[in-house]
JSON list of N, CA and C in Angstrom, two decimals:
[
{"chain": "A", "resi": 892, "resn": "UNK", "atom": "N", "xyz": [-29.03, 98.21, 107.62]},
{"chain": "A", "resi": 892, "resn": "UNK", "atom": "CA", "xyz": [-28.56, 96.95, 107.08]},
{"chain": "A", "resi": 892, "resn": "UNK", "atom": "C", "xyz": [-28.06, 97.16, 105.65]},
{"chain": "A", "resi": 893, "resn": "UNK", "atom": "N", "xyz": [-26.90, 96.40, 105.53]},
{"chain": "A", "resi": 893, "resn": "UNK", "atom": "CA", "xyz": [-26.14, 96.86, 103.93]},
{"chain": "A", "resi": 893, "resn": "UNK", "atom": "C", "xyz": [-26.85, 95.57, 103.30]},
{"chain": "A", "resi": 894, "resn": "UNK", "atom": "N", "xyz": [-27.34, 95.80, 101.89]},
{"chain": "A", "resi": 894, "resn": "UNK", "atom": "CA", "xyz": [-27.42, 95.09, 100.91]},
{"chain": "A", "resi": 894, "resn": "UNK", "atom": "C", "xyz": [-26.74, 94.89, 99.97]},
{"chain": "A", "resi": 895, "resn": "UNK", "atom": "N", "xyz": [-26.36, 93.49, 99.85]},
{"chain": "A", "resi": 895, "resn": "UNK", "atom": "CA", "xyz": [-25.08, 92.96, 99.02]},
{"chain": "A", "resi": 895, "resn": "UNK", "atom": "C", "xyz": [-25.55, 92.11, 97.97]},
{"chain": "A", "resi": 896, "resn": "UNK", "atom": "N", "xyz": [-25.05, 92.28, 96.46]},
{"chain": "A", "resi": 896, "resn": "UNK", "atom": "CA", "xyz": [-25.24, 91.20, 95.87]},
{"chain": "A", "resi": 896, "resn": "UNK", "atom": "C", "xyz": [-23.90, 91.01, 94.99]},
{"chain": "A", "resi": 897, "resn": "UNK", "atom": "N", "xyz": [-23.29, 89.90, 94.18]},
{"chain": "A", "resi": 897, "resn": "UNK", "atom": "CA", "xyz": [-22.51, 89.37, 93.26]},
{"chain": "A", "resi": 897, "resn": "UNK", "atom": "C", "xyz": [-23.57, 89.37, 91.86]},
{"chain": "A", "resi": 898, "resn": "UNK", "atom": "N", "xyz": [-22.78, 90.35, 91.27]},
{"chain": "A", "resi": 898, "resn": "UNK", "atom": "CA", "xyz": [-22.62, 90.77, 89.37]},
{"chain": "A", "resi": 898, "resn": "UNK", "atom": "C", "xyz": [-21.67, 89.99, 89.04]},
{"chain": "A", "resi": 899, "resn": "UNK", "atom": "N", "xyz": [-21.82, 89.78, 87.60]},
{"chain": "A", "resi": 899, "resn": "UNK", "atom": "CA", "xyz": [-21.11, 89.29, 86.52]},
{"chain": "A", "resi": 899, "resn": "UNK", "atom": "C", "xyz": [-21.35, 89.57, 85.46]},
{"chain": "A", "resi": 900, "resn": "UNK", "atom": "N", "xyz": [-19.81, 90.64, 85.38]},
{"chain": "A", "resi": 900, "resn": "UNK", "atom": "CA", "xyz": [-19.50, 90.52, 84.05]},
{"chain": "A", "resi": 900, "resn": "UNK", "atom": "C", "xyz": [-19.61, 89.70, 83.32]},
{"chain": "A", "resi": 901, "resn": "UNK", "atom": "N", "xyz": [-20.33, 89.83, 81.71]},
{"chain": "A", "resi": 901, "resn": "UNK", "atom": "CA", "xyz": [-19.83, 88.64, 80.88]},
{"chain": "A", "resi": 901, "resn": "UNK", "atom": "C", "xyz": [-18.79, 88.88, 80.00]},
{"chain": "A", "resi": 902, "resn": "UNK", "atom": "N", "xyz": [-18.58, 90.41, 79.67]},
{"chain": "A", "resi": 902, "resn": "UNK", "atom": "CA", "xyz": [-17.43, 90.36, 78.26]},
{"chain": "A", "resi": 902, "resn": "UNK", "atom": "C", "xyz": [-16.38, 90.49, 79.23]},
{"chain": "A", "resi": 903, "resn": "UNK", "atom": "N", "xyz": [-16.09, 90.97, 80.07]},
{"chain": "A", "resi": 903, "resn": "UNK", "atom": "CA", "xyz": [-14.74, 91.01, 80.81]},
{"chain": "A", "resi": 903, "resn": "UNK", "atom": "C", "xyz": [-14.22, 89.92, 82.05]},
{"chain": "A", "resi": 904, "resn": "UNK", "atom": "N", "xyz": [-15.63, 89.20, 82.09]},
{"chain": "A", "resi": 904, "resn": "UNK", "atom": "CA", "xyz": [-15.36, 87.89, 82.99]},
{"chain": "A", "resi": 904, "resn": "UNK", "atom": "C", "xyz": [-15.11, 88.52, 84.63]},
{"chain": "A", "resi": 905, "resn": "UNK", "atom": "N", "xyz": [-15.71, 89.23, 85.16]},
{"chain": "A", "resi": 905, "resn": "UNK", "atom": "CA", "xyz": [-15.72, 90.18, 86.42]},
{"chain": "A", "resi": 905, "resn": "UNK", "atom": "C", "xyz": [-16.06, 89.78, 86.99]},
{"chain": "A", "resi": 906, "resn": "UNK", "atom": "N", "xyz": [-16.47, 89.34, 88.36]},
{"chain": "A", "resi": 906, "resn": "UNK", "atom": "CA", "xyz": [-17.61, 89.68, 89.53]},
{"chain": "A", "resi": 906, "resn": "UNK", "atom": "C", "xyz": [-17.31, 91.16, 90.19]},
{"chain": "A", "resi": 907, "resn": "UNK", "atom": "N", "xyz": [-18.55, 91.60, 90.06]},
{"chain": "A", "resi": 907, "resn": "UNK", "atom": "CA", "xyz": [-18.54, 93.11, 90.78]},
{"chain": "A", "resi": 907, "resn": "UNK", "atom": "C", "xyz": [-19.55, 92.95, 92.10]},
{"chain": "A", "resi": 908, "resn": "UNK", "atom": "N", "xyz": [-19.03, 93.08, 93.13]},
{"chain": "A", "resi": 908, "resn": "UNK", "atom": "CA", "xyz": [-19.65, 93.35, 94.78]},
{"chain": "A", "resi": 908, "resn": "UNK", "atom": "C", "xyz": [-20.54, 94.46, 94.55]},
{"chain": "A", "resi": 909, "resn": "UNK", "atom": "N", "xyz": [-22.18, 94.43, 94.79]},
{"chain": "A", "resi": 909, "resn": "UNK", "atom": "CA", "xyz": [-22.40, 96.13, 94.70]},
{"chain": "A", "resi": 909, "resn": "UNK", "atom": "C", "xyz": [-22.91, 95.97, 96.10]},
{"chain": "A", "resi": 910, "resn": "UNK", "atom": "N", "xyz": [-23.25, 97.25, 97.07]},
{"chain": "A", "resi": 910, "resn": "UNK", "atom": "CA", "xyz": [-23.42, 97.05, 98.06]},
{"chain": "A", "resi": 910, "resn": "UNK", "atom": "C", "xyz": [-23.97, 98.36, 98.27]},
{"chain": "A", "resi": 911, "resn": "UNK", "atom": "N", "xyz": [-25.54, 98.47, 99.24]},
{"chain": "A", "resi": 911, "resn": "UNK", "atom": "CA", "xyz": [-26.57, 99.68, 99.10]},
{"chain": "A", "resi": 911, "resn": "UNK", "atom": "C", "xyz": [-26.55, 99.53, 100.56]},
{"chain": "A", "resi": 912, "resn": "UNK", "atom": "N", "xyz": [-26.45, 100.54, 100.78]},
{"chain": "A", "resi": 912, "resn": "UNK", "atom": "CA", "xyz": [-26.58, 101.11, 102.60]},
{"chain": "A", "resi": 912, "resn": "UNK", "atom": "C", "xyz": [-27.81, 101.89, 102.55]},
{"chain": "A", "resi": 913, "resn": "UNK", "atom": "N", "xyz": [-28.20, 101.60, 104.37]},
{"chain": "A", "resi": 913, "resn": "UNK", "atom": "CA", "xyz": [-29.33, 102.43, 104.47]},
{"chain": "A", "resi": 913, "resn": "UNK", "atom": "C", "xyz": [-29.19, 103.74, 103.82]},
{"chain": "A", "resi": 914, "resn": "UNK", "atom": "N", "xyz": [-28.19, 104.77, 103.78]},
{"chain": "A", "resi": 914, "resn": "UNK", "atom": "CA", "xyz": [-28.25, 106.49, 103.09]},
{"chain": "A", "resi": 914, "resn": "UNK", "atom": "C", "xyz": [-28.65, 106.45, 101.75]},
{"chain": "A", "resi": 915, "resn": "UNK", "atom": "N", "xyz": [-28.97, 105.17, 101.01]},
{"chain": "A", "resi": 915, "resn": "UNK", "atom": "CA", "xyz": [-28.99, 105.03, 99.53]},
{"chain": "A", "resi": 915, "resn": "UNK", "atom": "C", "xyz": [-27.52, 105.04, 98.70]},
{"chain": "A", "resi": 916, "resn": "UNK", "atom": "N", "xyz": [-26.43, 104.99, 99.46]},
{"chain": "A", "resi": 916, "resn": "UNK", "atom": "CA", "xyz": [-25.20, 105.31, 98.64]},
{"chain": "A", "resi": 916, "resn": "UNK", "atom": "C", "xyz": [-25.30, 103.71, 98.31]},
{"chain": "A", "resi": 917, "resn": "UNK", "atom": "N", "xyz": [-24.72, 103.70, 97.02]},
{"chain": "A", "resi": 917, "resn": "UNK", "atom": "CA", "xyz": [-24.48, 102.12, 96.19]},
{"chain": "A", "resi": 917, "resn": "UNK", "atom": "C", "xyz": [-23.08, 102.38, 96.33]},
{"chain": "A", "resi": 918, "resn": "UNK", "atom": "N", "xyz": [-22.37, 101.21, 96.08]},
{"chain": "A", "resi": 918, "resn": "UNK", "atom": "CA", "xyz": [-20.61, 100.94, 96.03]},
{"chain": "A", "resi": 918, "resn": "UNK", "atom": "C", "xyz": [-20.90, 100.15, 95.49]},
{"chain": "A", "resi": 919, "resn": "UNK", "atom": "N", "xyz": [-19.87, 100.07, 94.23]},
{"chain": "A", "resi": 919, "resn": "UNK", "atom": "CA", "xyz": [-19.75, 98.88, 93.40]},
{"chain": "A", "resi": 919, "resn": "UNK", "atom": "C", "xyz": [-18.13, 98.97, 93.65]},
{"chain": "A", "resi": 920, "resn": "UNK", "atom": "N", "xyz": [-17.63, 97.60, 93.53]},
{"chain": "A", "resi": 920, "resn": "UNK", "atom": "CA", "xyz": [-16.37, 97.26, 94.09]},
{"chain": "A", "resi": 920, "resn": "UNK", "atom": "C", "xyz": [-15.98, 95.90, 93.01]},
{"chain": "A", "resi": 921, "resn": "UNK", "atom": "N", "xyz": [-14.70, 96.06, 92.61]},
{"chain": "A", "resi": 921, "resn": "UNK", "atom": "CA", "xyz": [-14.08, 95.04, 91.51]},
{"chain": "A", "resi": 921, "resn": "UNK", "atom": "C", "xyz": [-13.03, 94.80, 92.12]},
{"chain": "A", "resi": 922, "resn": "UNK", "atom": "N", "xyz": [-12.71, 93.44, 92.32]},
{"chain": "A", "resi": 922, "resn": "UNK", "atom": "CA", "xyz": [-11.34, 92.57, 93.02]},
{"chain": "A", "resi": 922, "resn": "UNK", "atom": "C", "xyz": [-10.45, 92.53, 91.30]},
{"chain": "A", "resi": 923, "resn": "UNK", "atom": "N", "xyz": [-9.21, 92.68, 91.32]},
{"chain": "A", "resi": 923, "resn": "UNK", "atom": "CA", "xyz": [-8.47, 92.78, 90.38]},
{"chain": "A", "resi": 923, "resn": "UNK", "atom": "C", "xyz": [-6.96, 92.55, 90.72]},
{"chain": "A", "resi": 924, "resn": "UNK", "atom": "N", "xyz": [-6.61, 91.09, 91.17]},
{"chain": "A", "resi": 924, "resn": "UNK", "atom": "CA", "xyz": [-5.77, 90.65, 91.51]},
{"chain": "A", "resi": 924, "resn": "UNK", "atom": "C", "xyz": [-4.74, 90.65, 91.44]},
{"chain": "A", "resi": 925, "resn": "UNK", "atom": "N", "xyz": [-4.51, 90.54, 89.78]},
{"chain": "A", "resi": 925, "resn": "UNK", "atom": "CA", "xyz": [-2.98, 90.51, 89.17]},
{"chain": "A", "resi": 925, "resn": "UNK", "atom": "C", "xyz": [-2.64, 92.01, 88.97]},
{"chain": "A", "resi": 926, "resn": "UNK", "atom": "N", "xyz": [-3.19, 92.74, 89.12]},
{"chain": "A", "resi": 926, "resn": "UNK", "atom": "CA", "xyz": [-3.20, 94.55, 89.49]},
{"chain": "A", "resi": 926, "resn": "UNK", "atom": "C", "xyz": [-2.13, 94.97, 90.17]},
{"chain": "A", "resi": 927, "resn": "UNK", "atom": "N", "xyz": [-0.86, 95.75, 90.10]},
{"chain": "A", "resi": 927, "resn": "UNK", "atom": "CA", "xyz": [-0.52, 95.96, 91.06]},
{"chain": "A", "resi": 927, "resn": "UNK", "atom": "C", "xyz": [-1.20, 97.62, 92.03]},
{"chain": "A", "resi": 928, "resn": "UNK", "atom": "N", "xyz": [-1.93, 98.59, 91.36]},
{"chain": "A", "resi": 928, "resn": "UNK", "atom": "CA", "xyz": [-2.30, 99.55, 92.05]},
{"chain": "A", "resi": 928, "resn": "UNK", "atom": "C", "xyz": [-3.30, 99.48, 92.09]},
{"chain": "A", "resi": 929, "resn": "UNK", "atom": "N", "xyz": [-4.21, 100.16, 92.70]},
{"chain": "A", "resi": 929, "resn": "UNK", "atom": "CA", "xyz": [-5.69, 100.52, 93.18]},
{"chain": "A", "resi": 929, "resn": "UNK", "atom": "C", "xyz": [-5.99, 101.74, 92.80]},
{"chain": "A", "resi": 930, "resn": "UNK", "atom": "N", "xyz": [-7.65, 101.85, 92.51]},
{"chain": "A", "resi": 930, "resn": "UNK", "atom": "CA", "xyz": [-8.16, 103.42, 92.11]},
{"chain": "A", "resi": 930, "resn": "UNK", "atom": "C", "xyz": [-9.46, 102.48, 92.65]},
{"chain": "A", "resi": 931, "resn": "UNK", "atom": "N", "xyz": [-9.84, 104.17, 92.44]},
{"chain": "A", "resi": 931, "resn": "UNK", "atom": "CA", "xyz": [-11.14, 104.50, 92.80]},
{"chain": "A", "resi": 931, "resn": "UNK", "atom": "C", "xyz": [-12.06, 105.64, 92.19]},
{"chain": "A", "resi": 932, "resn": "UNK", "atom": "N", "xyz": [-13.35, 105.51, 91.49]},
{"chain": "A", "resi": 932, "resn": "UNK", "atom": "CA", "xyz": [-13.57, 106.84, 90.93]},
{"chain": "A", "resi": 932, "resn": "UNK", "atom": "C", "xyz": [-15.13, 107.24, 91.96]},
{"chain": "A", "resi": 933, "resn": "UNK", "atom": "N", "xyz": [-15.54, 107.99, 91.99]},
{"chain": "A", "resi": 933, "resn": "UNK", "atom": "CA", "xyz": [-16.54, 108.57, 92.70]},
{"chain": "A", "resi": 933, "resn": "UNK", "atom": "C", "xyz": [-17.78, 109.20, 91.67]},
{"chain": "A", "resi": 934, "resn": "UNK", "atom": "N", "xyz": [-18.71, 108.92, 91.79]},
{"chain": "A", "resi": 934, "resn": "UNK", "atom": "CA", "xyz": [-19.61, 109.04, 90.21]},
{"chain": "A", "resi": 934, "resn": "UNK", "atom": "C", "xyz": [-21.08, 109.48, 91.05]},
{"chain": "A", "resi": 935, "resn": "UNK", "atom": "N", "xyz": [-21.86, 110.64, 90.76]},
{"chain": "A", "resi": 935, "resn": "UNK", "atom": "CA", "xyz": [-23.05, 110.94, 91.37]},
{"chain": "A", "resi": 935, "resn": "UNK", "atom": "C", "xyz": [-23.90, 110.76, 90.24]},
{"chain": "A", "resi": 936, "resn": "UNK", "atom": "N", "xyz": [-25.47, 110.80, 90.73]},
{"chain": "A", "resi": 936, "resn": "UNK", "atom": "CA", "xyz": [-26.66, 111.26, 89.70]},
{"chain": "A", "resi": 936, "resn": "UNK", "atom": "C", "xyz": [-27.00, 112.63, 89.92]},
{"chain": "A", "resi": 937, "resn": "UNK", "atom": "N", "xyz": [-25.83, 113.35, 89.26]},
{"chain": "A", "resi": 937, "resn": "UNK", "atom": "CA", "xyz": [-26.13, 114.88, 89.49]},
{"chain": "A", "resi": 937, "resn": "UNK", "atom": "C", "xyz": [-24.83, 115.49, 88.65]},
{"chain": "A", "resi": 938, "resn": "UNK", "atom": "N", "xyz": [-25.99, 116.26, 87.35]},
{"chain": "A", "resi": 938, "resn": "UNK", "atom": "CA", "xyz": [-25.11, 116.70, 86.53]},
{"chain": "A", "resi": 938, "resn": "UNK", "atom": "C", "xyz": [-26.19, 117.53, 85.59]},
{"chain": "A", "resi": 939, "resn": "UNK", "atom": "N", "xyz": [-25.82, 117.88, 84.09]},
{"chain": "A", "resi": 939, "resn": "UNK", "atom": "CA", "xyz": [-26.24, 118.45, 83.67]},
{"chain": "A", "resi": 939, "resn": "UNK", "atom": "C", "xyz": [-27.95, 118.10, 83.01]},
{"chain": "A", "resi": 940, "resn": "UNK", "atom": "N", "xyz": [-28.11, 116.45, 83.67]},
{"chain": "A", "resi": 940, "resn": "UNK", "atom": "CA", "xyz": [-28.88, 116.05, 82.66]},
{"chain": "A", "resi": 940, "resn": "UNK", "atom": "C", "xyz": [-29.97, 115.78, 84.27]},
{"chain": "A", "resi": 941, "resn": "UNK", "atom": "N", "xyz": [-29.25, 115.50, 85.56]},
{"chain": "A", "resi": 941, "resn": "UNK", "atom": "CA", "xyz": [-29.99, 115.14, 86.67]},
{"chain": "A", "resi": 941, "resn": "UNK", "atom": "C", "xyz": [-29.50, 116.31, 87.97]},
{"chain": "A", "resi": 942, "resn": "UNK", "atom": "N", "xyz": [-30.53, 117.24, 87.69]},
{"chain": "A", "resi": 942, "resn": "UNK", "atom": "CA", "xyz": [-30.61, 118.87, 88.36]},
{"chain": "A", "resi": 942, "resn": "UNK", "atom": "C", "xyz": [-31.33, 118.64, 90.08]},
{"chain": "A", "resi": 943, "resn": "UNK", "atom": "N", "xyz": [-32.04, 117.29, 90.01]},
{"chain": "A", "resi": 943, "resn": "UNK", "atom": "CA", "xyz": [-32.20, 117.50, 91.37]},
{"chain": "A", "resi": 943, "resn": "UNK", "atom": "C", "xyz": [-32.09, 116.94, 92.45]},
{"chain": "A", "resi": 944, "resn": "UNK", "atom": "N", "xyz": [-31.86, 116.80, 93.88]},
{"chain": "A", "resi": 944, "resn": "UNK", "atom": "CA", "xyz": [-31.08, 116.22, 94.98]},
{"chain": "A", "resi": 944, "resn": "UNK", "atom": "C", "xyz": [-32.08, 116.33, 96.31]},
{"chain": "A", "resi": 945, "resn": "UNK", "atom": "N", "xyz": [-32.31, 114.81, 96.72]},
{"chain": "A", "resi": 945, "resn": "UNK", "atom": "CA", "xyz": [-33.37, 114.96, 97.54]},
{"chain": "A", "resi": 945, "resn": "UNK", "atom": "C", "xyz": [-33.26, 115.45, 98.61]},
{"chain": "A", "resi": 946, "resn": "UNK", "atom": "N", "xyz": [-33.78, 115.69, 99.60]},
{"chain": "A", "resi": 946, "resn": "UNK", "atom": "CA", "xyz": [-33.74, 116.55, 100.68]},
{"chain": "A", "resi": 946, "resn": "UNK", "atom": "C", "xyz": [-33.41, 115.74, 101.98]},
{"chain": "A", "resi": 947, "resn": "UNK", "atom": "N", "xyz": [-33.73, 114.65, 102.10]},
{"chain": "A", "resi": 947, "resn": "UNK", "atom": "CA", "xyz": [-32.77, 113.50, 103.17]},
{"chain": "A", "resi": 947, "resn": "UNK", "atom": "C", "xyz": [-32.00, 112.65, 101.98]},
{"chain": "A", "resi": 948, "resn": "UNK", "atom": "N", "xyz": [-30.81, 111.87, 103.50]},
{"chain": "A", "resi": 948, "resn": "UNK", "atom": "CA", "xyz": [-30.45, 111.03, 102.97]},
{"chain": "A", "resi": 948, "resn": "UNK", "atom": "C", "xyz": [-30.63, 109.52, 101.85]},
{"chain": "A", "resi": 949, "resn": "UNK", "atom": "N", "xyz": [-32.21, 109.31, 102.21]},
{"chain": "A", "resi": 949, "resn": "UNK", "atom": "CA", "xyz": [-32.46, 108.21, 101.50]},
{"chain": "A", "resi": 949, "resn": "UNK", "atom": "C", "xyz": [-33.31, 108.30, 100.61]},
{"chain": "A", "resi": 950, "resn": "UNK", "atom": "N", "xyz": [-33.26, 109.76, 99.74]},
{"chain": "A", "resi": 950, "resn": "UNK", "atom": "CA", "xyz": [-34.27, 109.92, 98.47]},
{"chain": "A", "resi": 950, "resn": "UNK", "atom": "C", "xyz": [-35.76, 110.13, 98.54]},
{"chain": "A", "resi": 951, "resn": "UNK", "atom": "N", "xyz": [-36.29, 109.44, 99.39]},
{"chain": "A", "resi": 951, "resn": "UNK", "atom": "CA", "xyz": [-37.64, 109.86, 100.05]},
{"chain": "A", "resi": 951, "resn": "UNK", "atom": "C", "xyz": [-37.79, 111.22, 100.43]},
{"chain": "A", "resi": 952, "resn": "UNK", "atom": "N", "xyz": [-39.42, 111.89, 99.84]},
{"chain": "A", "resi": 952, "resn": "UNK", "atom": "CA", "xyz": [-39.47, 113.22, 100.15]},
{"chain": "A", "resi": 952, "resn": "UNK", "atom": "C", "xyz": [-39.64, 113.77, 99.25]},
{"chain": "A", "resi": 953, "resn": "UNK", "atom": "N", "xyz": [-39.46, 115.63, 99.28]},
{"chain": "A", "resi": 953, "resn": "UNK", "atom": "CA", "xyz": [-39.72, 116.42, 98.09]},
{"chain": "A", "resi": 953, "resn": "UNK", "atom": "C", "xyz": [-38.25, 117.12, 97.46]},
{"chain": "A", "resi": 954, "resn": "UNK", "atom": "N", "xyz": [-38.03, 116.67, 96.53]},
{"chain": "A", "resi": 954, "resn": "UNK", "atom": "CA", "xyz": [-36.36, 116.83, 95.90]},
{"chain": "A", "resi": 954, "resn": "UNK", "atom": "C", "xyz": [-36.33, 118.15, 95.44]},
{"chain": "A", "resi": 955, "resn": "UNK", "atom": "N", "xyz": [-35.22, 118.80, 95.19]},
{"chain": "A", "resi": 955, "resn": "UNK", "atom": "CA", "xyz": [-34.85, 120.28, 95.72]},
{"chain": "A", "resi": 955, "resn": "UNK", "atom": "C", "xyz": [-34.19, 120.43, 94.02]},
{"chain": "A", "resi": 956, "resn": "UNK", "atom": "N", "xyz": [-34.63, 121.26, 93.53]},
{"chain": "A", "resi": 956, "resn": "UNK", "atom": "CA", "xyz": [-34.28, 121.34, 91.71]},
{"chain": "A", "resi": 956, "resn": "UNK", "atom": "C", "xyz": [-32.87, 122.40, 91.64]},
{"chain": "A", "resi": 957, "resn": "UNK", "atom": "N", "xyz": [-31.92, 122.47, 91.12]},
{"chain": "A", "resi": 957, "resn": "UNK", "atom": "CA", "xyz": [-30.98, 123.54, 91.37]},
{"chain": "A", "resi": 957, "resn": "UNK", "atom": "C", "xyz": [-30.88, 124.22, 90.00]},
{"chain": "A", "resi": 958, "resn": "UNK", "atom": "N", "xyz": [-30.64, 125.29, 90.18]},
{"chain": "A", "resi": 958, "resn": "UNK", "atom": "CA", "xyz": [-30.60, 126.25, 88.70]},
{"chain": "A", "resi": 958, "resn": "UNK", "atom": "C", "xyz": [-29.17, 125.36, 87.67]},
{"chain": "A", "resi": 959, "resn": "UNK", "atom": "N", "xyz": [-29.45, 125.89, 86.55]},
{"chain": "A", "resi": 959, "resn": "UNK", "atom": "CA", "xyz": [-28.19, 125.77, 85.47]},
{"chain": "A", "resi": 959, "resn": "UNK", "atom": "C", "xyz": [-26.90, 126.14, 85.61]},
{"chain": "A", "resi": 960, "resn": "UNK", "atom": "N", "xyz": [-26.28, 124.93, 85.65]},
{"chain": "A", "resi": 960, "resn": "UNK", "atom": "CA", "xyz": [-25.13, 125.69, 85.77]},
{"chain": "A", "resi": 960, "resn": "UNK", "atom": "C", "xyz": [-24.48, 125.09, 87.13]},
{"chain": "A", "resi": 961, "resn": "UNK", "atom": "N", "xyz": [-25.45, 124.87, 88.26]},
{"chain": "A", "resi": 961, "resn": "UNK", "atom": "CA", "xyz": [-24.50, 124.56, 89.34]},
{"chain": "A", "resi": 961, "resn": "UNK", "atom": "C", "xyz": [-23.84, 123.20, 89.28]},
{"chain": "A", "resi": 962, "resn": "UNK", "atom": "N", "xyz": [-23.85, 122.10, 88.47]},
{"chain": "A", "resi": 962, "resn": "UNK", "atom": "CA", "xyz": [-23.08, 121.00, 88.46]},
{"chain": "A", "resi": 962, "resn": "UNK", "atom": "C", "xyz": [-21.67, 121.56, 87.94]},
{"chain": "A", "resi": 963, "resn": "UNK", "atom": "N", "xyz": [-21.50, 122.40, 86.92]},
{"chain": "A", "resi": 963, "resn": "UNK", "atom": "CA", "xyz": [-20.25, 122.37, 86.04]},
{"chain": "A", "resi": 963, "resn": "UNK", "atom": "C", "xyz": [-19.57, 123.89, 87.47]},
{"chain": "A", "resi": 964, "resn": "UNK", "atom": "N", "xyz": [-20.50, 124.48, 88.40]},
{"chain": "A", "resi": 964, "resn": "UNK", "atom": "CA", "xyz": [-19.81, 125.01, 88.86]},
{"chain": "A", "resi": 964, "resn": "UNK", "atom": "C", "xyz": [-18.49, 124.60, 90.05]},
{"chain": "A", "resi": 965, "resn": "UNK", "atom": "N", "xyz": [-19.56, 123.49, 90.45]},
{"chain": "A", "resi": 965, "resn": "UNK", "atom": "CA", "xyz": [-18.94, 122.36, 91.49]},
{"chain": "A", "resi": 965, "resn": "UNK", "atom": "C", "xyz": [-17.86, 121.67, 90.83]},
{"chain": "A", "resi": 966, "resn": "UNK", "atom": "N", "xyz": [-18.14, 121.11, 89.61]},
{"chain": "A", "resi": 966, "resn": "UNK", "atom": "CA", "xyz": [-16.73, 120.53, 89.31]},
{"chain": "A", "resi": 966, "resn": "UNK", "atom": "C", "xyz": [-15.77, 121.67, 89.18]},
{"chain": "A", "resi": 967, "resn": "UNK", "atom": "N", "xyz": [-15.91, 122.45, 88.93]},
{"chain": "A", "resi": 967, "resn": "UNK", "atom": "CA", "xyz": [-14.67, 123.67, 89.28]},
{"chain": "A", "resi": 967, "resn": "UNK", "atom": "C", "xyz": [-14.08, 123.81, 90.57]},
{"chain": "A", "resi": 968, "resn": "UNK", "atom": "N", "xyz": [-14.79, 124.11, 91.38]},
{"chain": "A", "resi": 968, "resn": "UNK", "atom": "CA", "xyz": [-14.80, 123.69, 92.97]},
{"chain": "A", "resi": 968, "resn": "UNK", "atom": "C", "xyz": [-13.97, 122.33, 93.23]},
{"chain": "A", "resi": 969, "resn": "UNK", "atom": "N", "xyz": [-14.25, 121.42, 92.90]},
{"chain": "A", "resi": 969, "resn": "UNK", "atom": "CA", "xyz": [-13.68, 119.97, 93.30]},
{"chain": "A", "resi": 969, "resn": "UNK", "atom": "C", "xyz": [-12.12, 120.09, 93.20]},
{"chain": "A", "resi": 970, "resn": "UNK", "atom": "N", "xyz": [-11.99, 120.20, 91.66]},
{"chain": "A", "resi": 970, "resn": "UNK", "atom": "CA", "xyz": [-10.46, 120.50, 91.32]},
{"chain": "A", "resi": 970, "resn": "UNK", "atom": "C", "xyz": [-9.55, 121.71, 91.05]},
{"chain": "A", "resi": 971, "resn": "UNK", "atom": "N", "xyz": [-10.19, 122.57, 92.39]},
{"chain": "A", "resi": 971, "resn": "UNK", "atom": "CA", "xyz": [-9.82, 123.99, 92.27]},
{"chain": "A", "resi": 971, "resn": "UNK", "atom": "C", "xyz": [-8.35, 123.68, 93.35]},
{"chain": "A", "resi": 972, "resn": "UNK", "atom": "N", "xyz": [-7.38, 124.18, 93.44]},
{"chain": "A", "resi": 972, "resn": "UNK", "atom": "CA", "xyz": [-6.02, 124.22, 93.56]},
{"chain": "A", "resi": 972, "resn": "UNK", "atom": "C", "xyz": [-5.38, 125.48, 93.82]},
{"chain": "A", "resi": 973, "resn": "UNK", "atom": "N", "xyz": [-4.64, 125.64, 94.93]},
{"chain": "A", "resi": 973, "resn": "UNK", "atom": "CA", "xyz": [-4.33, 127.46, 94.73]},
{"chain": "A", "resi": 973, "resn": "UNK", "atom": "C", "xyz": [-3.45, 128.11, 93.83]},
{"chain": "A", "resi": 974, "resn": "UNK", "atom": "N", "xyz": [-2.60, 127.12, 92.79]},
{"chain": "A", "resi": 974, "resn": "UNK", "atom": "CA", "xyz": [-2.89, 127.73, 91.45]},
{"chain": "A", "resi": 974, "resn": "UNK", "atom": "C", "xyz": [-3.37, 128.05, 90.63]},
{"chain": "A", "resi": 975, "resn": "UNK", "atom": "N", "xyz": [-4.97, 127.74, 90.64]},
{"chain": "A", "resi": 975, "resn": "UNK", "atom": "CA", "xyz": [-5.72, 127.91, 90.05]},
{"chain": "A", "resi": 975, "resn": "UNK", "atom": "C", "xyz": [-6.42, 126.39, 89.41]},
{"chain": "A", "resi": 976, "resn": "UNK", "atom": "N", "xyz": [-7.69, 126.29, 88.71]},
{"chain": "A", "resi": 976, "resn": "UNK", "atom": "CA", "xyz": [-8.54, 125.72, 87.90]},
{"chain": "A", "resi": 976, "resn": "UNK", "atom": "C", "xyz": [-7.32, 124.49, 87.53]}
]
């Protein structure tokens, strides 16, 4: 079952949709009308400051610690290109 609630911005006057699925993934979603294009950014808790990643999907359990270094290696990975970096 997805869990939904309505945010509000106050300095930018927003409503933001966030929405939590059973896997634990959150989506936060902003309607922006007079917009003519769309984006999207993709944002984890896993980086240099949050090293570890649980072992199922829904965080429950014993979380798996990864050495130094492997977040900034992955972002290399992400936007690796066969021209290179």
């Amino acid at each position: 079952m997805v869990k939904q609630e309505v945010l509000h911005d106050k300095t930018l006057d927003e409503k933001i949709t966030k929405r939590v699925y059973p896997s634990g993934l959150t989506v936060y979603a902003v309607r922006k009308p007079r917009f003519m294009k769309s984006y999207a950014t993709l944002a984890t808790r896993y980086g240099s400051v949050d090293q570890t990643v649980p072992r199922d999907g829904n965080g429950s359990g014993k979380a798996i610690a990864l050495p130094d270094g492997v977040a900034h290696f992955l972002e290399h990975r992400i936007f690796e290109s066969p021209e290179g970096d």
